Short mmCIF file of C-alpha atoms and ligand atoms in Angstrom, two decimals:
data_model
loop_
_atom_site.label_atom_id
_atom_site.label_comp_id
_atom_site.label_asym_id
_atom_site.label_seq_id
_atom_site.Cartn_x
_atom_site.Cartn_y
_atom_site.Cartn_z
CA UNK A 16 36.67 60.82 -27.36
CA UNK A 17 39.27 61.91 -24.88
CA UNK A 18 36.51 62.38 -22.29
CA UNK A 19 35.06 58.89 -22.87
CA UNK A 20 38.46 57.37 -22.47
CA UNK A 21 38.97 59.08 -19.22
CA UNK A 22 35.67 57.86 -17.81
CA UNK A 23 36.52 54.48 -18.96
CA UNK A 24 39.94 54.40 -17.31
CA UNK A 25 38.41 55.60 -14.05
CA UNK A 26 35.98 52.72 -14.17
CA UNK A 27 38.56 50.05 -14.93
CA UNK A 28 41.21 51.55 -12.62
CA UNK A 29 38.90 51.06 -9.67
CA UNK A 30 40.37 48.10 -7.89
CA UNK A 31 43.68 49.94 -7.74
CA UNK A 32 42.07 53.23 -6.46
CA UNK A 33 40.07 51.18 -4.01
CA UNK A 34 42.90 49.91 -1.91
CA UNK A 35 44.28 53.33 -1.47
CA UNK A 36 41.40 55.19 0.32
CA UNK A 37 39.81 55.19 3.65
CA UNK A 38 36.03 54.88 4.12
CA UNK A 39 35.97 58.13 6.03
CA UNK A 40 36.84 60.02 2.82
CA UNK A 41 33.49 58.96 1.41
CA UNK A 42 30.43 61.25 1.18
CA UNK A 43 27.00 60.38 2.49
CA UNK A 44 24.79 59.30 -0.41
CA UNK A 45 21.76 57.14 -1.16
CA UNK A 46 21.48 55.84 -4.65
CA UNK A 47 18.19 54.53 -6.04
CA UNK A 48 18.07 51.42 -8.22
CA UNK A 49 14.92 50.04 -9.87
CA UNK A 50 14.50 46.91 -11.94
CA UNK A 51 11.71 44.63 -13.26
CA UNK A 52 12.90 41.18 -11.85
CA UNK A 53 11.36 39.25 -8.99
CA UNK A 54 13.20 39.33 -5.68
CA UNK A 55 13.97 35.53 -5.97
CA UNK A 56 15.92 36.26 -9.23
CA UNK A 57 19.70 35.78 -8.85
CA UNK A 58 20.32 39.28 -10.32
CA UNK A 59 18.16 40.84 -7.58
CA UNK A 60 20.06 38.74 -5.01
CA UNK A 61 23.38 39.92 -6.44
CA UNK A 62 22.21 43.51 -6.36
CA UNK A 63 21.07 43.12 -2.80
CA UNK A 64 24.47 41.79 -1.89
CA UNK A 65 26.03 44.67 -3.60
CA UNK A 66 23.93 47.09 -1.54
CA UNK A 67 25.29 45.35 1.67
CA UNK A 68 28.81 45.61 0.42
CA UNK A 69 28.50 49.29 -0.44
CA UNK A 70 27.19 49.98 3.02
CA UNK A 71 29.89 48.03 4.69
CA UNK A 72 32.78 49.43 2.71
CA UNK A 73 31.56 52.99 3.27
CA UNK A 74 30.96 52.50 7.08
CA UNK A 75 27.30 53.03 6.40
CA UNK A 76 27.69 56.33 4.59
CA UNK A 77 26.68 55.01 1.25
CA UNK A 78 23.37 53.21 0.67
CA UNK A 79 21.73 51.54 -2.39
CA UNK A 80 17.96 51.46 -2.13
CA UNK A 81 16.49 48.83 -4.47
CA UNK A 82 12.90 48.98 -5.95
CA UNK A 83 12.37 45.46 -7.51
CA UNK A 84 9.50 43.88 -9.50
CA UNK A 85 8.90 46.56 -12.05
CA UNK A 86 7.35 49.02 -9.53
CA UNK A 87 8.99 51.88 -11.45
CA UNK A 88 8.18 50.36 -14.81
CA UNK A 89 10.14 48.23 -17.27
CA UNK A 90 13.61 49.10 -18.59
CA UNK A 91 12.22 51.43 -21.17
CA UNK A 92 10.80 53.56 -18.34
CA UNK A 93 13.67 53.26 -15.91
CA UNK A 94 16.34 54.11 -18.50
CA UNK A 95 14.37 57.25 -19.22
CA UNK A 96 14.28 58.02 -15.43
CA UNK A 97 18.05 57.57 -15.53
CA UNK A 98 18.28 60.13 -18.33
CA UNK A 99 16.23 62.73 -16.61
CA UNK A 100 17.98 62.27 -13.29
CA UNK A 101 14.98 60.82 -11.39
CA UNK A 102 16.70 57.49 -10.76
CA UNK A 103 20.35 56.55 -10.42
CA UNK A 104 20.58 52.87 -11.55
CA UNK A 105 18.59 50.19 -13.22
CA UNK A 106 18.95 46.78 -14.82
CA UNK A 107 18.50 46.28 -18.58
CA UNK A 108 19.12 43.29 -20.82
CA UNK A 109 21.30 43.68 -23.87
CA UNK A 110 18.24 43.66 -26.05
CA UNK A 111 16.75 46.58 -23.96
CA UNK A 112 19.99 48.46 -24.58
CA UNK A 113 19.80 47.98 -28.30
CA UNK A 114 17.76 51.20 -29.00
CA UNK A 115 20.71 53.18 -27.48
CA UNK A 116 23.67 51.33 -28.98
CA UNK A 117 23.03 49.09 -31.98
CA UNK A 118 25.99 46.81 -31.30
CA UNK A 119 24.01 45.29 -28.35
CA UNK A 120 21.98 43.49 -30.98
CA UNK A 121 24.90 41.10 -31.46
CA UNK A 122 23.55 39.15 -28.45
CA UNK A 123 20.40 38.46 -30.52
CA UNK A 124 22.47 36.48 -33.06
CA UNK A 125 21.50 32.86 -32.49
CA UNK A 126 24.18 30.31 -31.38
CA UNK A 127 26.86 32.98 -31.20
CA UNK A 128 28.80 31.59 -28.30
CA UNK A 129 30.66 28.30 -28.17
CA UNK A 130 29.95 27.85 -24.47
CA UNK A 131 29.59 29.80 -21.26
CA UNK A 132 33.31 30.42 -21.00
CA UNK A 133 33.26 32.21 -24.35
CA UNK A 134 30.25 34.17 -23.29
CA UNK A 135 31.88 35.26 -19.96
CA UNK A 136 35.08 36.20 -21.74
CA UNK A 137 33.15 38.57 -23.85
CA UNK A 138 30.87 40.17 -21.25
CA UNK A 139 33.45 40.54 -18.49
CA UNK A 140 36.44 41.17 -20.79
CA UNK A 141 37.60 44.17 -22.92
CA UNK A 142 34.86 43.80 -25.48
CA UNK A 143 32.14 43.87 -22.86
CA UNK A 144 33.77 46.74 -20.99
CA UNK A 145 33.85 48.81 -24.23
CA UNK A 146 30.23 48.06 -24.93
CA UNK A 147 29.22 49.15 -21.43
CA UNK A 148 31.05 52.47 -21.81
CA UNK A 149 29.59 53.11 -25.35
CA UNK A 150 26.37 54.71 -24.20
CA UNK A 151 27.85 57.50 -22.09
CA UNK A 152 26.44 60.14 -24.62
CA UNK A 153 23.01 58.73 -23.95
CA UNK A 154 23.26 59.54 -20.25
CA UNK A 155 24.14 56.16 -18.78
CA UNK A 156 26.81 53.40 -18.87
CA UNK A 157 27.09 49.81 -17.79
CA UNK A 158 28.60 49.03 -14.40
CA UNK A 159 28.26 45.22 -14.26
CA UNK A 160 27.19 42.41 -16.65
CA UNK A 161 25.32 39.41 -15.57
CA UNK A 162 25.04 35.92 -17.14
CA UNK A 163 21.57 34.90 -18.06
CA UNK A 164 21.85 31.42 -19.41
CA UNK A 165 20.13 30.70 -22.81
CA UNK A 166 16.79 31.67 -24.08
CA UNK A 167 14.39 29.07 -25.49
CA UNK A 168 10.85 29.10 -26.79
CA UNK A 169 7.88 28.13 -24.67
CA UNK A 170 4.31 27.84 -25.77
CA UNK A 171 0.82 26.41 -25.34
CA UNK A 172 1.43 23.74 -28.00
CA UNK A 173 4.69 21.83 -28.34
CA UNK A 174 7.44 23.17 -30.60
CA UNK A 175 9.73 20.44 -32.00
CA UNK A 176 10.89 22.21 -35.23
CA UNK A 177 10.51 25.62 -36.77
CA UNK A 178 7.55 24.11 -38.76
CA UNK A 179 5.60 24.07 -35.43
CA UNK A 180 5.95 27.81 -35.14
CA UNK A 181 4.22 28.58 -38.38
CA UNK A 182 1.75 31.45 -37.63
CA UNK A 183 2.43 31.26 -33.93
CA UNK A 184 2.28 34.64 -32.12
CA UNK A 185 5.41 34.84 -30.07
CA UNK A 186 6.31 37.59 -27.61
CA UNK A 187 9.72 39.21 -28.13
CA UNK A 188 11.63 42.08 -26.41
CA UNK A 189 11.01 44.77 -29.06
CA UNK A 190 14.10 44.89 -31.25
CA UNK A 191 14.49 44.61 -35.03
CA UNK A 192 16.66 41.51 -34.65
CA UNK A 193 14.24 39.61 -32.34
CA UNK A 194 11.35 40.47 -34.64
CA UNK A 195 13.24 39.16 -37.69
CA UNK A 196 14.27 36.04 -35.71
CA UNK A 197 10.63 35.14 -35.18
CA UNK A 198 9.73 35.92 -38.72
CA UNK A 199 12.41 33.70 -40.07
CA UNK A 200 10.96 30.82 -38.08
CA UNK A 201 7.56 31.44 -39.60
CA UNK A 202 6.00 32.96 -36.49
CA UNK A 203 4.31 36.37 -35.83
CA UNK A 204 6.44 38.46 -33.44
CA UNK A 205 4.58 40.35 -30.66
CA UNK A 206 6.69 43.01 -28.85
CA UNK A 207 5.12 43.11 -25.35
CA UNK A 208 6.76 44.37 -22.15
CA UNK A 209 7.99 41.62 -19.80
CA UNK A 210 5.43 42.46 -17.08
CA UNK A 211 2.46 42.04 -19.48
CA UNK A 212 3.40 38.69 -20.98
CA UNK A 213 1.60 36.60 -18.36
CA UNK A 214 -1.73 38.20 -19.14
CA UNK A 215 -1.11 38.15 -22.84
CA UNK A 216 -0.59 34.34 -22.69
CA UNK A 217 -3.46 33.82 -20.36
CA UNK A 218 -5.85 35.70 -22.64
CA UNK A 219 -4.61 34.04 -25.72
CA UNK A 220 -3.30 37.29 -27.29
CA UNK A 221 -0.01 35.39 -27.79
CA UNK A 222 0.74 31.68 -28.14
CA UNK A 223 4.24 31.61 -26.70
CA UNK A 224 7.38 33.62 -25.68
CA UNK A 225 10.99 32.92 -25.07
CA UNK A 226 13.22 33.26 -22.08
CA UNK A 227 15.65 31.49 -19.76
CA UNK A 228 14.35 28.99 -17.23
CA UNK A 229 14.40 31.29 -14.18
CA UNK A 230 12.34 33.94 -15.86
CA UNK A 231 9.92 31.32 -17.34
CA UNK A 232 9.20 30.09 -13.82
CA UNK A 233 9.44 33.24 -11.68
CA UNK A 234 6.95 35.08 -13.91
CA UNK A 235 4.55 32.10 -13.69
CA UNK A 236 4.46 31.88 -17.49
CA UNK A 237 4.93 28.08 -16.92
CA UNK A 238 1.24 28.06 -15.69
CA UNK A 239 -0.05 29.29 -19.04
CA UNK A 240 2.49 27.93 -21.44
CA UNK A 241 3.57 24.45 -20.41
CA UNK A 242 5.87 23.35 -23.29
CA UNK A 243 9.49 24.57 -22.98
CA UNK A 244 11.45 23.65 -26.07
CA UNK A 245 15.17 23.68 -25.45
CA UNK A 246 16.35 25.24 -28.66
CA UNK A 247 18.63 27.70 -26.67
CA UNK A 248 18.66 30.19 -29.51
CA UNK A 249 20.34 33.16 -27.77
CA UNK A 250 22.43 34.11 -24.70
CA UNK A 251 21.48 37.68 -23.71
CA UNK A 252 23.23 39.17 -20.69
CA UNK A 253 21.69 41.58 -18.18
CA UNK A 254 23.34 44.81 -17.25
CA UNK A 255 23.52 47.04 -14.22
CA UNK A 256 23.30 50.58 -15.59
CA UNK A 257 24.19 53.83 -13.86
CA UNK A 258 23.20 57.38 -14.95
CA UNK A 259 26.30 59.39 -15.85
CA UNK A 260 24.74 62.33 -13.99
CA UNK A 261 24.71 60.35 -10.76
CA UNK A 262 28.05 58.79 -11.36
CA UNK A 263 29.83 62.09 -12.10
CA UNK A 264 28.67 63.52 -8.89
CA UNK A 265 30.39 60.89 -6.88
CA UNK A 266 33.94 61.22 -5.36
CA UNK A 267 36.57 58.86 -6.72
CA UNK A 268 36.44 56.96 -3.37
CA UNK A 269 32.70 56.39 -3.68
CA UNK A 270 33.22 55.31 -7.34
CA UNK A 271 35.82 52.88 -6.26
CA UNK A 272 33.52 51.33 -3.62
CA UNK A 273 30.78 50.93 -6.14
CA UNK A 274 33.06 49.46 -8.75
CA UNK A 275 34.36 46.91 -6.24
CA UNK A 276 30.88 45.87 -5.15
CA UNK A 277 29.61 45.76 -8.78
CA UNK A 278 32.44 43.35 -9.79
CA UNK A 279 31.73 41.18 -6.72
CA UNK A 280 28.05 41.16 -7.65
CA UNK A 281 29.04 39.79 -11.17
CA UNK A 282 30.94 36.93 -9.64
CA UNK A 283 28.24 36.16 -6.99
CA UNK A 284 25.52 36.23 -9.68
CA UNK A 285 27.45 33.79 -11.88
CA UNK A 286 28.03 31.57 -9.06
CA UNK A 287 24.32 31.39 -8.29
CA UNK A 288 23.03 31.00 -11.84
CA UNK A 289 23.57 27.24 -12.53
CA UNK A 290 21.99 26.31 -9.23
CA UNK A 291 19.03 28.74 -10.02
CA UNK A 292 18.48 27.09 -13.47
CA UNK A 293 18.40 23.61 -11.75
CA UNK A 294 15.89 24.84 -9.23
CA UNK A 295 13.72 26.58 -11.82
CA UNK A 296 13.61 23.38 -13.95
CA UNK A 297 12.45 21.38 -10.86
CA UNK A 298 9.86 24.01 -10.08
CA UNK A 299 8.70 24.02 -13.69
CA UNK A 300 8.20 20.23 -13.69
CA UNK A 301 6.23 20.51 -10.45
CA UNK A 302 4.05 23.14 -12.06
CA UNK A 303 3.34 20.65 -14.94
CA UNK A 304 5.83 21.86 -17.57
CA UNK A 305 7.12 19.61 -20.18
CA UNK A 306 10.73 20.14 -21.36
CA UNK A 307 11.23 19.20 -25.09
CA UNK A 308 14.59 18.33 -26.44
CA UNK A 309 14.90 19.74 -29.94
CA UNK A 310 17.34 19.36 -32.80
CA UNK A 311 18.96 22.74 -33.00
CA UNK A 312 20.06 22.23 -36.59
CA UNK A 313 16.87 23.39 -38.37
CA UNK A 314 16.65 26.37 -36.02
CA UNK A 315 20.25 27.40 -36.68
CA UNK A 316 19.67 26.90 -40.46
CA UNK A 317 16.55 29.00 -40.57
CA UNK A 318 18.22 31.84 -38.69
CA UNK A 319 21.43 32.17 -40.73
CA UNK A 320 20.08 35.35 -42.57
CA UNK A 321 20.46 37.22 -39.34
CA UNK A 322 24.24 36.78 -39.65
CA UNK A 323 24.18 38.02 -43.30
CA UNK A 324 22.34 41.16 -42.23
CA UNK A 325 24.71 41.73 -39.45
CA UNK A 326 27.79 41.33 -41.56
CA UNK A 327 26.39 43.81 -44.14
CA UNK A 328 26.93 46.65 -41.64
CA UNK A 329 30.66 47.36 -41.21
CA UNK A 330 30.53 48.54 -37.59
CA UNK A 331 28.34 45.62 -36.49
CA UNK A 332 30.45 43.09 -38.45
CA UNK A 333 33.55 44.32 -36.61
CA UNK A 334 31.93 43.53 -33.18
CA UNK A 335 30.91 40.24 -34.46
CA UNK A 336 34.43 39.32 -35.64
CA UNK A 337 35.84 40.37 -32.30
CA UNK A 338 33.42 38.22 -30.45
CA UNK A 339 34.07 35.30 -32.76
CA UNK A 340 37.80 35.73 -32.34
CA UNK A 341 37.45 35.67 -28.56
CA UNK A 342 35.99 32.19 -28.89
CA UNK A 343 39.00 30.76 -30.78
C1 GCU B 8 15.13 38.10 -18.97
C2 GCU B 8 16.10 39.18 -18.48
C3 GCU B 8 15.37 40.48 -18.23
C4 GCU B 8 14.45 40.80 -19.39
C5 GCU B 8 13.51 39.70 -19.69
C6 GCU B 8 12.52 39.94 -20.87
O1 GCU B 8 14.43 37.59 -17.93
O2 GCU B 8 16.73 38.79 -17.24
O3 GCU B 8 16.26 41.53 -18.08
O4 GCU B 8 13.69 41.93 -19.11
O5 GCU B 8 14.28 38.58 -19.92
O6 GCU B 8 12.36 39.03 -21.64
O7 GCU B 8 11.96 41.05 -20.97
#
């Protein structure tokens, strides 16, 4: 426990440490980061900017080499690469972190946040910081959190109410909560890796999926599932994850540079997000998509058992109350 607290304080104390060092105290190092998003995605653009900032702050001694687009696999694979020391950083959504720390499933609870301010307060604030540190014993921790709007269903046939989802095969990120979410709506959940969803939709293996607007468009899912129903059931952040093995090897000066650049990348990404959603919606319309306004009431109603399950577990219930309190 003491050790964890120490790592945590090093991470959060970074801005202070940062101002008190010179770039010439920093070692030469190249860190490798792999993720599964398209290079047009704002998270990639923020990571790219972070790479520039790291290079600049270290006078070119530190580099961040990015492998985008899933070339090293999805988060399941890249998190494993982090654990065995073959990769230094990756990006994973809260759902993809769930197998390593069950509290991340709180983000799969529908309609949890009052608004984006509430969401940001949680992911950037003390609750989020504690969550990011909580996987140190698994070999990695979170360095930055990124907003990712809200996730809605999209499909080959229009969804207006949960009734329309009866028997529908819907792709989910494989977690117990997301599987149950689809079941409660009457659908059949299909856990499929992000990179395989396009083909699954195209071949009719699944009828629909769920995601935010940028991912709906950048993956071209819009071409094969033209109805986007704006039920906005969840807000699931993305995380920049670093292996503890790589992190512990760095000097305090190098850590401070990375922490500063990571924080700046959070702000930059959040600044780009709304614009990106607008652009994605315009692109989707151009590609023939139809946006459907839905009454969220019946979705919310059908999904309340997820909260009952969550509250039945004391540890999870406590995370949930803290998040709810942050919104008051
Ligand atoms: C979003 C998120 C990704 C995630 C993907 C998914 O696009 O940004 O991190 O991998 O959803 O549904 O798998």
